[in-house]
mmCIF file with all atom_site columns, C-alpha atoms in Angstrom:
data_model
loop_
_atom_site.group_PDB
_atom_site.id
_atom_site.type_symbol
_atom_site.label_atom_id
_atom_site.label_alt_id
_atom_site.label_comp_id
_atom_site.label_asym_id
_atom_site.label_entity_id
_atom_site.label_seq_id
_atom_site.pdbx_PDB_ins_code
_atom_site.Cartn_x
_atom_site.Cartn_y
_atom_site.Cartn_z
_atom_site.occupancy
_atom_site.B_iso_or_equiv
_atom_site.pdbx_formal_charge
_atom_site.auth_seq_id
_atom_site.auth_comp_id
_atom_site.auth_asym_id
_atom_site.auth_atom_id
_atom_site.pdbx_PDB_model_num
ATOM 1   C CA . UNK G 1 1   ? 97.859  94.042  -240.365 1.00 90.00 ? 1   UNK G CA 1
ATOM 2   C CA . UNK G 1 2   ? 100.683 93.446  -237.940 1.00 94.00 ? 2   UNK G CA 1
ATOM 3   C CA . UNK G 1 3   ? 99.167  95.494  -235.120 1.00 95.00 ? 3   UNK G CA 1
ATOM 4   C CA . UNK G 1 4   ? 96.028  93.321  -235.224 1.00 96.00 ? 4   UNK G CA 1
ATOM 5   C CA . UNK G 1 5   ? 98.122  90.155  -235.016 1.00 96.00 ? 5   UNK G CA 1
ATOM 6   C CA . UNK G 1 6   ? 100.074 91.652  -232.114 1.00 97.00 ? 6   UNK G CA 1
ATOM 7   C CA . UNK G 1 7   ? 96.796  92.099  -230.229 1.00 96.00 ? 7   UNK G CA 1
ATOM 8   C CA . UNK G 1 8   ? 96.045  88.423  -230.817 1.00 96.00 ? 8   UNK G CA 1
ATOM 9   C CA . UNK G 1 9   ? 99.554  87.504  -229.665 1.00 96.00 ? 9   UNK G CA 1
ATOM 10  C CA . UNK G 1 10  ? 99.249  89.455  -226.416 1.00 96.00 ? 10  UNK G CA 1
ATOM 11  C CA . UNK G 1 11  ? 95.945  87.731  -225.723 1.00 94.00 ? 11  UNK G CA 1
ATOM 12  C CA . UNK G 1 12  ? 97.502  84.312  -226.420 1.00 92.00 ? 12  UNK G CA 1
ATOM 13  C CA . UNK G 1 13  ? 100.442 85.083  -224.142 1.00 92.00 ? 13  UNK G CA 1
ATOM 14  C CA . UNK G 1 14  ? 98.110  86.575  -221.535 1.00 92.00 ? 14  UNK G CA 1
ATOM 15  C CA . UNK G 1 15  ? 100.354 89.593  -220.945 1.00 94.00 ? 15  UNK G CA 1
ATOM 16  C CA . UNK G 1 16  ? 99.860  93.343  -221.075 1.00 95.00 ? 16  UNK G CA 1
ATOM 17  C CA . UNK G 1 17  ? 101.279 95.716  -223.671 1.00 95.00 ? 17  UNK G CA 1
ATOM 18  C CA . UNK G 1 18  ? 103.637 97.020  -221.023 1.00 95.00 ? 18  UNK G CA 1
ATOM 19  C CA . UNK G 1 19  ? 104.928 93.550  -220.103 1.00 94.00 ? 19  UNK G CA 1
ATOM 20  C CA . UNK G 1 20  ? 105.358 92.686  -223.772 1.00 96.00 ? 20  UNK G CA 1
ATOM 21  C CA . UNK G 1 21  ? 107.277 95.886  -224.513 1.00 95.00 ? 21  UNK G CA 1
ATOM 22  C CA . UNK G 1 22  ? 109.517 95.356  -221.491 1.00 93.00 ? 22  UNK G CA 1
ATOM 23  C CA . UNK G 1 23  ? 110.343 91.785  -222.587 1.00 92.00 ? 23  UNK G CA 1
ATOM 24  C CA . UNK G 1 24  ? 111.685 93.074  -225.899 1.00 92.00 ? 24  UNK G CA 1
ATOM 25  C CA . UNK G 1 25  ? 113.257 96.176  -224.292 1.00 92.00 ? 25  UNK G CA 1
ATOM 26  C CA . UNK G 1 26  ? 111.047 98.589  -226.180 1.00 94.00 ? 26  UNK G CA 1
ATOM 27  C CA . UNK G 1 27  ? 109.694 101.949 -224.993 1.00 95.00 ? 27  UNK G CA 1
ATOM 28  C CA . UNK G 1 28  ? 106.100 101.382 -223.908 1.00 95.00 ? 28  UNK G CA 1
ATOM 29  C CA . UNK G 1 29  ? 104.902 104.582 -225.597 1.00 96.00 ? 29  UNK G CA 1
ATOM 30  C CA . UNK G 1 30  ? 106.441 103.550 -228.903 1.00 96.00 ? 30  UNK G CA 1
ATOM 31  C CA . UNK G 1 31  ? 104.942 100.081 -228.578 1.00 96.00 ? 31  UNK G CA 1
ATOM 32  C CA . UNK G 1 32  ? 101.560 101.657 -227.919 1.00 96.00 ? 32  UNK G CA 1
ATOM 33  C CA . UNK G 1 33  ? 101.857 103.490 -231.253 1.00 97.00 ? 33  UNK G CA 1
ATOM 34  C CA . UNK G 1 34  ? 102.595 100.159 -232.949 1.00 96.00 ? 34  UNK G CA 1
ATOM 35  C CA . UNK G 1 35  ? 99.591  98.544  -231.256 1.00 96.00 ? 35  UNK G CA 1
ATOM 36  C CA . UNK G 1 36  ? 97.332  101.384 -232.399 1.00 96.00 ? 36  UNK G CA 1
ATOM 37  C CA . UNK G 1 37  ? 98.527  101.045 -236.002 1.00 95.00 ? 37  UNK G CA 1
ATOM 38  C CA . UNK G 1 38  ? 100.148 104.489 -236.022 1.00 96.00 ? 38  UNK G CA 1
ATOM 39  C CA . UNK G 1 39  ? 103.642 103.091 -236.612 1.00 94.00 ? 39  UNK G CA 1
ATOM 40  C CA . UNK G 1 40  ? 104.730 100.001 -238.513 1.00 93.00 ? 40  UNK G CA 1
ATOM 41  C CA . UNK G 1 41  ? 107.333 98.087  -236.529 1.00 93.00 ? 41  UNK G CA 1
ATOM 42  C CA . UNK G 1 42  ? 110.744 97.936  -238.189 1.00 91.00 ? 42  UNK G CA 1
ATOM 43  C CA . UNK G 1 43  ? 112.267 94.572  -239.088 1.00 90.00 ? 43  UNK G CA 1
ATOM 44  C CA . UNK G 1 44  ? 114.526 94.568  -236.010 1.00 90.00 ? 44  UNK G CA 1
ATOM 45  C CA . UNK G 1 45  ? 111.486 94.708  -233.709 1.00 93.00 ? 45  UNK G CA 1
ATOM 46  C CA . UNK G 1 46  ? 109.734 91.959  -235.641 1.00 92.00 ? 46  UNK G CA 1
ATOM 47  C CA . UNK G 1 47  ? 112.869 89.847  -235.306 1.00 90.00 ? 47  UNK G CA 1
ATOM 48  C CA . UNK G 1 48  ? 112.922 90.464  -231.544 1.00 90.00 ? 48  UNK G CA 1
ATOM 49  C CA . UNK G 1 49  ? 109.277 89.435  -231.265 1.00 93.00 ? 49  UNK G CA 1
ATOM 50  C CA . UNK G 1 50  ? 109.929 86.283  -233.284 1.00 90.00 ? 50  UNK G CA 1
ATOM 51  C CA . UNK G 1 51  ? 112.936 85.302  -231.178 1.00 86.00 ? 51  UNK G CA 1
ATOM 52  C CA . UNK G 1 52  ? 111.765 86.271  -227.698 1.00 89.00 ? 52  UNK G CA 1
ATOM 53  C CA . UNK G 1 53  ? 108.247 84.863  -228.009 1.00 90.00 ? 53  UNK G CA 1
ATOM 54  C CA . UNK G 1 54  ? 108.979 82.092  -230.581 1.00 87.00 ? 54  UNK G CA 1
ATOM 55  C CA . UNK G 1 55  ? 106.454 83.557  -232.996 1.00 91.00 ? 55  UNK G CA 1
ATOM 56  C CA . UNK G 1 56  ? 106.119 82.170  -236.495 1.00 89.00 ? 56  UNK G CA 1
ATOM 57  C CA . UNK G 1 57  ? 107.520 84.836  -238.834 1.00 88.00 ? 57  UNK G CA 1
ATOM 58  C CA . UNK G 1 58  ? 104.969 84.085  -241.583 1.00 90.00 ? 58  UNK G CA 1
ATOM 59  C CA . UNK G 1 59  ? 102.086 84.466  -239.158 1.00 94.00 ? 59  UNK G CA 1
ATOM 60  C CA . UNK G 1 60  ? 103.402 87.717  -237.701 1.00 93.00 ? 60  UNK G CA 1
ATOM 61  C CA . UNK G 1 61  ? 104.099 89.326  -241.067 1.00 92.00 ? 61  UNK G CA 1
ATOM 62  C CA . UNK G 1 62  ? 101.370 87.817  -243.267 1.00 93.00 ? 62  UNK G CA 1
ATOM 63  C CA . UNK G 1 63  ? 98.886  86.045  -240.994 1.00 93.00 ? 63  UNK G CA 1
ATOM 64  C CA . UNK G 1 64  ? 99.781  82.650  -242.492 1.00 92.00 ? 64  UNK G CA 1
ATOM 65  C CA . UNK G 1 65  ? 100.379 79.481  -240.499 1.00 89.00 ? 65  UNK G CA 1
ATOM 66  C CA . UNK G 1 66  ? 100.378 78.928  -236.765 1.00 88.00 ? 66  UNK G CA 1
ATOM 67  C CA . UNK G 1 67  ? 101.064 81.732  -234.290 1.00 91.00 ? 67  UNK G CA 1
ATOM 68  C CA . UNK G 1 68  ? 104.023 80.047  -232.661 1.00 86.00 ? 68  UNK G CA 1
ATOM 69  C CA . UNK G 1 69  ? 106.954 78.414  -234.368 1.00 81.00 ? 69  UNK G CA 1
ATOM 70  C CA . UNK G 1 70  ? 107.603 74.822  -233.432 1.00 65.00 ? 70  UNK G CA 1
ATOM 71  C CA . UNK G 1 71  ? 110.314 75.110  -230.811 1.00 61.00 ? 71  UNK G CA 1
ATOM 72  C CA . UNK G 1 72  ? 109.566 71.806  -229.127 1.00 60.00 ? 72  UNK G CA 1
ATOM 73  C CA . UNK G 1 73  ? 107.933 73.548  -226.168 1.00 64.00 ? 73  UNK G CA 1
ATOM 74  C CA . UNK G 1 74  ? 104.233 74.039  -225.615 1.00 67.00 ? 74  UNK G CA 1
ATOM 75  C CA . UNK G 1 75  ? 102.640 77.394  -224.932 1.00 69.00 ? 75  UNK G CA 1
ATOM 76  C CA . UNK G 1 76  ? 101.759 76.259  -221.401 1.00 73.00 ? 76  UNK G CA 1
ATOM 77  C CA . UNK G 1 77  ? 105.373 75.352  -220.641 1.00 74.00 ? 77  UNK G CA 1
ATOM 78  C CA . UNK G 1 78  ? 106.608 78.608  -222.162 1.00 71.00 ? 78  UNK G CA 1
ATOM 79  C CA . UNK G 1 79  ? 104.190 80.605  -219.992 1.00 75.00 ? 79  UNK G CA 1
ATOM 80  C CA . UNK G 1 80  ? 105.365 78.797  -216.855 1.00 79.00 ? 80  UNK G CA 1
ATOM 81  C CA . UNK G 1 81  ? 108.990 79.527  -217.698 1.00 76.00 ? 81  UNK G CA 1
ATOM 82  C CA . UNK G 1 82  ? 108.265 83.177  -218.410 1.00 78.00 ? 82  UNK G CA 1
ATOM 83  C CA . UNK G 1 83  ? 106.313 83.506  -215.149 1.00 82.00 ? 83  UNK G CA 1
ATOM 84  C CA . UNK G 1 84  ? 109.363 82.490  -213.136 1.00 81.00 ? 84  UNK G CA 1
ATOM 85  C CA . UNK G 1 85  ? 110.895 85.907  -213.855 1.00 79.00 ? 85  UNK G CA 1
ATOM 86  C CA . UNK G 1 86  ? 108.273 87.489  -211.601 1.00 85.00 ? 86  UNK G CA 1
ATOM 87  C CA . UNK G 1 87  ? 108.782 85.173  -208.620 1.00 87.00 ? 87  UNK G CA 1
ATOM 88  C CA . UNK G 1 88  ? 111.009 85.650  -205.614 1.00 91.00 ? 88  UNK G CA 1
ATOM 89  C CA . UNK G 1 89  ? 113.815 83.156  -204.963 1.00 89.00 ? 89  UNK G CA 1
ATOM 90  C CA . UNK G 1 90  ? 111.712 81.580  -202.226 1.00 93.00 ? 90  UNK G CA 1
ATOM 91  C CA . UNK G 1 91  ? 108.785 81.139  -204.630 1.00 92.00 ? 91  UNK G CA 1
ATOM 92  C CA . UNK G 1 92  ? 111.081 79.666  -207.311 1.00 87.00 ? 92  UNK G CA 1
ATOM 93  C CA . UNK G 1 93  ? 112.384 77.162  -204.767 1.00 89.00 ? 93  UNK G CA 1
ATOM 94  C CA . UNK G 1 94  ? 108.817 76.200  -203.861 1.00 92.00 ? 94  UNK G CA 1
ATOM 95  C CA . UNK G 1 95  ? 107.901 75.714  -207.529 1.00 89.00 ? 95  UNK G CA 1
ATOM 96  C CA . UNK G 1 96  ? 111.070 73.692  -208.066 1.00 88.00 ? 96  UNK G CA 1
ATOM 97  C CA . UNK G 1 97  ? 110.233 71.425  -205.106 1.00 90.00 ? 97  UNK G CA 1
ATOM 98  C CA . UNK G 1 98  ? 106.706 70.924  -206.417 1.00 91.00 ? 98  UNK G CA 1
ATOM 99  C CA . UNK G 1 99  ? 108.002 69.997  -209.887 1.00 87.00 ? 99  UNK G CA 1
ATOM 100 C CA . UNK G 1 100 ? 110.439 67.488  -208.341 1.00 87.00 ? 100 UNK G CA 1
ATOM 101 C CA . UNK G 1 101 ? 107.537 66.013  -206.366 1.00 90.00 ? 101 UNK G CA 1
ATOM 102 C CA . UNK G 1 102 ? 105.411 65.692  -209.525 1.00 89.00 ? 102 UNK G CA 1
ATOM 103 C CA . UNK G 1 103 ? 108.169 64.103  -211.589 1.00 85.00 ? 103 UNK G CA 1
ATOM 104 C CA . UNK G 1 104 ? 109.091 61.623  -208.842 1.00 84.00 ? 104 UNK G CA 1
ATOM 105 C CA . UNK G 1 105 ? 105.464 60.577  -208.395 1.00 79.00 ? 105 UNK G CA 1
ATOM 106 C CA . UNK G 1 106 ? 104.814 60.282  -212.128 1.00 72.00 ? 106 UNK G CA 1
ATOM 107 C CA . UNK G 1 107 ? 107.390 57.478  -212.300 1.00 65.00 ? 107 UNK G CA 1
ATOM 108 C CA . UNK G 1 108 ? 105.490 55.330  -209.806 1.00 57.00 ? 108 UNK G CA 1
#
């Protein structure tokens, strides 16, 4: 069932129901009903989930295949990029400087 796969997805993404709902601009109460299996998500919500989180449509709807579609970006990289939304400008600058340091030193 979709709500069971959504629980797996949230665990994989390491985010709360609230954070997940906010990312797809969905009322948290309504999303809670989906997560509890009380409401089946309409196609438009499934499409949002697939696009925002790069979820494999077949896995989300039928449990077949890998969780994430192959978008050329690893889960770890995706999580780092998504985490940036929660950082201040000063923190983003610090992360950016650290990444520049790592890439410059990896060439040596």
